[in-house]
């Protein structure tokens, strides 16, 4: 537990330093702790250190963790001031898993097809707030990678924004590792350019506000490019 809390503090220090280096406020960048493959105990330790937003790649594993943490809070074991965590699905979604996502997660950052968005919209329970959605963009064109093609992102955004029970918040991307800071910035800035262009068109009922870019190795470059949310796993929880 102590290691995770210490690691969280170190990551927040990295975010603050990166923001200072490019003239941004540290509060303009959210930290998403990527807890995939780590058990509920790791999430509970991070929550004890103040972390509230968690990312899961594997849907079934994520749902089991969500339920375990919910039980931990309900039975009085959690710190008395711990608010419920915010859960983000950041992995690929198959059609037969959309109901689980719609019923248990707060955010989905990996929407890259209208069919998946439609199923999420139809299956989001009425008693829950709208599901917060980011479109995943395949910015460097990897043929085996998930994500909508850059030239198709605007059309998909317009379609998703019209669906009930969903709220389109922004874009997410997972580019291949870049050789250096400048190359990483350039990749992230390409996503930022698509984000800005979609917002400028006026095709959305309200502008997007979330740019989910950057992980443990490249969060500084992502923040320099304008990321508003960095997804960090290894630097918090350790090697998988």
CSV table of C-alpha atoms in Angstrom, one decimal:
chain,number,residue,atom,x,y,z
A,1,UNK,CA,0.0,0.0,0.0
A,2,UNK,CA,2.8,2.5,0.9
A,3,UNK,CA,4.5,1.9,-2.4
A,4,UNK,CA,1.4,2.6,-4.4
A,5,UNK,CA,0.7,5.8,-2.5
A,6,UNK,CA,4.3,6.9,-2.9
A,7,UNK,CA,4.2,6.1,-6.6
A,8,UNK,CA,1.0,8.2,-7.0
A,9,UNK,CA,2.7,11.2,-5.4
A,10,UNK,CA,5.7,10.8,-7.8
A,11,UNK,CA,3.3,10.6,-10.8
A,12,UNK,CA,1.5,13.7,-9.7
A,13,UNK,CA,4.9,15.5,-9.3
A,14,UNK,CA,5.7,14.5,-12.9
A,15,UNK,CA,2.4,15.8,-14.1
A,16,UNK,CA,3.0,19.1,-12.2
A,17,UNK,CA,6.5,19.5,-13.6
A,18,UNK,CA,5.3,18.8,-17.2
A,19,UNK,CA,2.5,21.3,-16.9
A,20,UNK,CA,4.9,23.9,-15.5
A,21,UNK,CA,7.3,23.3,-18.4
A,22,UNK,CA,4.6,24.2,-21.0
A,23,UNK,CA,2.8,26.9,-19.0
A,24,UNK,CA,-0.3,24.8,-18.0
A,25,UNK,CA,-2.0,24.5,-14.7
A,26,UNK,CA,-1.5,21.0,-13.0
A,27,UNK,CA,-5.2,20.8,-12.4
A,28,UNK,CA,-5.8,20.8,-16.2
A,29,UNK,CA,-4.6,17.2,-16.4
A,30,UNK,CA,-6.4,14.3,-14.8
A,31,UNK,CA,-4.7,11.1,-13.7
A,32,UNK,CA,-6.3,7.8,-14.7
A,33,UNK,CA,-4.7,4.9,-12.8
A,34,UNK,CA,-4.6,1.9,-15.1
A,35,UNK,CA,-5.3,-1.0,-12.7
A,36,UNK,CA,-5.6,-3.8,-15.3
A,37,UNK,CA,-4.2,-7.2,-14.1
A,38,UNK,CA,-3.9,-5.9,-10.6
A,39,UNK,CA,-6.4,-7.0,-7.9
A,40,UNK,CA,-8.9,-5.0,-5.9
A,41,UNK,CA,-6.4,-4.6,-3.1
A,42,UNK,CA,-4.2,-2.4,-5.4
A,43,UNK,CA,-7.2,-0.3,-6.3
A,44,UNK,CA,-8.1,0.1,-2.6
A,45,UNK,CA,-4.5,1.1,-1.8
A,46,UNK,CA,-4.6,3.7,-4.5
A,47,UNK,CA,-8.0,5.0,-3.2
A,48,UNK,CA,-6.4,5.3,0.2
A,49,UNK,CA,-3.9,7.6,-1.4
A,50,UNK,CA,-6.6,9.8,-2.9
A,51,UNK,CA,-6.9,8.3,-6.4
A,52,UNK,CA,-10.5,8.0,-7.7
A,53,UNK,CA,-10.3,7.3,-11.4
A,54,UNK,CA,-9.3,3.8,-12.6
A,55,UNK,CA,-8.9,2.4,-16.1
A,56,UNK,CA,-9.6,-1.3,-17.0
A,57,UNK,CA,-8.7,-3.0,-20.3
A,58,UNK,CA,-10.4,-6.3,-19.7
A,59,UNK,CA,-14.1,-6.0,-19.2
A,60,UNK,CA,-14.9,-9.1,-17.1
A,61,UNK,CA,-11.9,-8.5,-14.9
A,62,UNK,CA,-12.9,-4.9,-14.5
A,63,UNK,CA,-16.5,-5.7,-13.5
A,64,UNK,CA,-15.3,-8.2,-10.9
A,65,UNK,CA,-13.0,-5.4,-9.5
A,66,UNK,CA,-15.8,-2.8,-9.5
A,67,UNK,CA,-18.1,-5.2,-7.5
A,68,UNK,CA,-15.3,-6.0,-5.1
A,69,UNK,CA,-14.5,-2.4,-4.4
A,70,UNK,CA,-18.2,-1.5,-4.1
A,71,UNK,CA,-18.6,-4.3,-1.4
A,72,UNK,CA,-15.5,-3.0,0.4
A,73,UNK,CA,-17.0,0.4,0.6
A,74,UNK,CA,-20.5,-0.9,1.6
A,75,UNK,CA,-19.3,-3.1,4.4
A,76,UNK,CA,-17.5,-0.2,6.2
A,77,UNK,CA,-13.9,-1.4,5.5
A,78,UNK,CA,-13.1,1.6,3.3
A,79,UNK,CA,-11.9,5.0,4.8
A,80,UNK,CA,-15.1,6.9,5.9
A,81,UNK,CA,-14.4,9.8,3.5
A,82,UNK,CA,-13.8,7.7,0.4
A,83,UNK,CA,-16.2,8.6,-2.4
A,84,UNK,CA,-17.0,5.9,-5.1
A,85,UNK,CA,-14.4,5.6,-7.7
A,86,UNK,CA,-14.9,6.5,-11.4
A,87,UNK,CA,-14.4,3.5,-13.7
A,88,UNK,CA,-13.1,3.9,-17.3
A,89,UNK,CA,-13.2,1.1,-19.9
A,90,UNK,CA,-10.1,1.6,-22.0
A,91,UNK,CA,-9.8,-1.7,-23.8
A,92,UNK,CA,-11.4,-3.1,-27.0
A,93,UNK,CA,-15.1,-3.9,-26.7
A,94,UNK,CA,-16.8,-6.8,-28.4
A,95,UNK,CA,-20.5,-6.7,-29.2
A,96,UNK,CA,-21.3,-9.4,-26.6
A,97,UNK,CA,-19.6,-7.3,-23.8
A,98,UNK,CA,-21.4,-4.0,-24.4
A,99,UNK,CA,-24.1,-4.7,-21.8
A,100,UNK,CA,-21.5,-5.3,-19.1
A,101,UNK,CA,-19.8,-2.0,-20.0
A,102,UNK,CA,-23.0,-0.1,-20.1
A,103,UNK,CA,-24.2,-1.4,-16.8
A,104,UNK,CA,-21.0,-1.0,-14.7
A,105,UNK,CA,-18.6,1.6,-16.1
A,106,UNK,CA,-18.8,5.4,-15.9
A,107,UNK,CA,-16.7,6.1,-19.0
A,108,UNK,CA,-15.7,4.3,-22.2
A,109,UNK,CA,-12.6,5.6,-23.9
A,110,UNK,CA,-12.4,2.9,-26.6
A,111,UNK,CA,-15.4,3.5,-28.9
A,112,UNK,CA,-14.3,3.2,-32.5
A,113,UNK,CA,-17.4,1.9,-34.3
A,114,UNK,CA,-21.0,3.2,-34.5
A,115,UNK,CA,-22.4,-0.2,-33.8
A,116,UNK,CA,-20.7,-0.4,-30.4
A,117,UNK,CA,-21.8,3.1,-29.5
A,118,UNK,CA,-25.4,2.2,-30.5
A,119,UNK,CA,-25.4,-0.9,-28.3
A,120,UNK,CA,-23.9,1.0,-25.4
A,121,UNK,CA,-26.6,3.7,-25.8
A,122,UNK,CA,-29.4,1.1,-25.9
A,123,UNK,CA,-28.1,-0.9,-22.9
A,124,UNK,CA,-27.2,2.0,-20.6
A,125,UNK,CA,-29.7,1.7,-17.6
A,126,UNK,CA,-32.1,4.6,-17.3
A,127,UNK,CA,-31.3,5.1,-13.6
A,128,UNK,CA,-27.6,5.8,-14.3
A,129,UNK,CA,-26.1,9.0,-15.6
A,130,UNK,CA,-25.2,9.1,-19.3
A,131,UNK,CA,-22.2,7.0,-20.2
A,132,UNK,CA,-19.2,9.3,-20.8
A,133,UNK,CA,-17.5,8.4,-24.1
A,134,UNK,CA,-14.3,9.1,-25.9
A,135,UNK,CA,-13.6,7.9,-29.5
A,136,UNK,CA,-10.3,6.0,-29.9
A,137,UNK,CA,-8.3,7.2,-32.9
A,138,UNK,CA,-5.7,5.0,-34.6
A,139,UNK,CA,-3.4,7.9,-35.2
A,140,UNK,CA,-0.4,6.1,-36.6
A,141,UNK,CA,-2.4,3.6,-38.8
A,142,UNK,CA,-1.3,0.3,-37.3
A,143,UNK,CA,-3.3,-2.3,-39.1
A,144,UNK,CA,-3.8,-4.5,-36.0
A,145,UNK,CA,-4.6,-1.6,-33.7
A,146,UNK,CA,-8.0,-0.5,-32.6
A,147,UNK,CA,-9.3,2.9,-33.4
A,148,UNK,CA,-11.2,4.9,-36.0
A,149,UNK,CA,-9.1,6.2,-38.9
A,150,UNK,CA,-8.3,9.9,-38.5
A,151,UNK,CA,-10.2,10.9,-41.6
A,152,UNK,CA,-13.3,9.1,-40.3
A,153,UNK,CA,-13.2,10.5,-36.7
A,154,UNK,CA,-15.4,13.6,-37.4
A,155,UNK,CA,-18.2,11.6,-39.0
A,156,UNK,CA,-18.2,9.1,-36.2
A,157,UNK,CA,-18.2,11.9,-33.6
A,158,UNK,CA,-21.2,13.5,-35.1
A,159,UNK,CA,-23.1,10.1,-35.1
A,160,UNK,CA,-22.2,9.2,-31.5
A,161,UNK,CA,-23.0,12.7,-30.2
A,162,UNK,CA,-26.6,12.1,-31.4
A,163,UNK,CA,-27.2,8.9,-29.4
A,164,UNK,CA,-29.2,9.0,-26.2
A,165,UNK,CA,-27.7,7.9,-22.9
A,166,UNK,CA,-24.2,8.7,-24.1
A,167,UNK,CA,-22.2,11.9,-23.7
A,168,UNK,CA,-19.3,12.4,-26.1
A,169,UNK,CA,-16.4,13.9,-24.2
A,170,UNK,CA,-13.4,13.6,-26.4
A,171,UNK,CA,-10.7,11.5,-28.1
A,172,UNK,CA,-8.3,8.9,-27.0
A,173,UNK,CA,-5.3,7.4,-28.7
A,174,UNK,CA,-2.5,4.8,-28.0
A,175,UNK,CA,0.2,5.5,-30.6
A,176,UNK,CA,3.2,3.2,-31.0
A,177,UNK,CA,6.2,4.2,-28.7
A,178,UNK,CA,8.1,7.1,-30.2
A,179,UNK,CA,11.9,7.2,-30.3
A,180,UNK,CA,12.2,10.6,-28.5
A,181,UNK,CA,10.2,13.5,-26.9
A,182,UNK,CA,9.9,15.4,-30.1
A,183,UNK,CA,8.5,12.5,-32.1
A,184,UNK,CA,6.1,11.6,-29.3
A,185,UNK,CA,4.9,15.2,-29.2
A,186,UNK,CA,4.3,15.2,-32.9
A,187,UNK,CA,2.1,12.1,-32.7
A,188,UNK,CA,0.0,13.4,-29.9
A,189,UNK,CA,-0.3,16.8,-31.6
A,190,UNK,CA,-1.9,15.0,-34.6
A,191,UNK,CA,-4.6,13.8,-32.3
A,192,UNK,CA,-5.0,17.3,-30.8
A,193,UNK,CA,-5.4,18.7,-34.3
A,194,UNK,CA,-8.3,16.3,-35.0
A,195,UNK,CA,-9.8,17.2,-31.6
A,196,UNK,CA,-9.6,20.9,-32.4
A,197,UNK,CA,-10.9,20.5,-35.9
A,198,UNK,CA,-14.0,18.5,-34.8
A,199,UNK,CA,-14.8,21.1,-32.1
A,200,UNK,CA,-14.4,24.0,-34.7
A,201,UNK,CA,-16.9,22.4,-37.1
A,202,UNK,CA,-19.9,23.0,-34.9
A,203,UNK,CA,-21.3,19.5,-35.7
A,204,UNK,CA,-21.5,18.6,-32.0
A,205,UNK,CA,-24.2,19.7,-29.6
A,206,UNK,CA,-21.4,20.7,-27.2
A,207,UNK,CA,-17.7,20.9,-27.6
A,208,UNK,CA,-15.5,18.0,-26.5
A,209,UNK,CA,-13.4,18.6,-23.4
A,210,UNK,CA,-11.3,15.5,-23.0
A,211,UNK,CA,-8.1,14.5,-24.7
A,212,UNK,CA,-6.9,11.2,-23.3
A,213,UNK,CA,-3.2,10.9,-24.3
A,214,UNK,CA,-0.1,9.7,-22.7
A,215,UNK,CA,1.0,6.8,-20.5
A,216,UNK,CA,3.9,6.1,-18.1
A,217,UNK,CA,6.6,6.5,-20.8
A,218,UNK,CA,5.3,9.6,-22.6
A,219,UNK,CA,3.1,11.5,-20.3
A,220,UNK,CA,5.3,14.6,-20.5
A,221,UNK,CA,5.1,14.7,-24.3
A,222,UNK,CA,1.3,14.2,-24.2
A,223,UNK,CA,0.8,17.0,-21.7
A,224,UNK,CA,3.0,19.3,-23.9
A,225,UNK,CA,0.7,18.4,-26.8
A,226,UNK,CA,-2.5,19.3,-24.8
A,227,UNK,CA,-3.6,16.1,-23.1
A,228,UNK,CA,-6.2,16.6,-20.4
A,229,UNK,CA,-6.0,13.0,-19.1
A,230,UNK,CA,-3.0,10.7,-18.8
A,231,UNK,CA,-3.4,6.9,-18.4
A,232,UNK,CA,-0.7,5.6,-16.0
A,233,UNK,CA,-0.3,2.0,-14.8
A,234,UNK,CA,3.3,0.8,-14.5
A,235,UNK,CA,4.5,4.0,-12.7
A,236,UNK,CA,1.8,3.5,-10.1
A,237,UNK,CA,1.3,-0.2,-9.6
A,238,UNK,CA,4.6,-1.7,-10.9
A,239,UNK,CA,5.4,-4.0,-13.7
A,240,UNK,CA,2.8,-6.5,-14.9
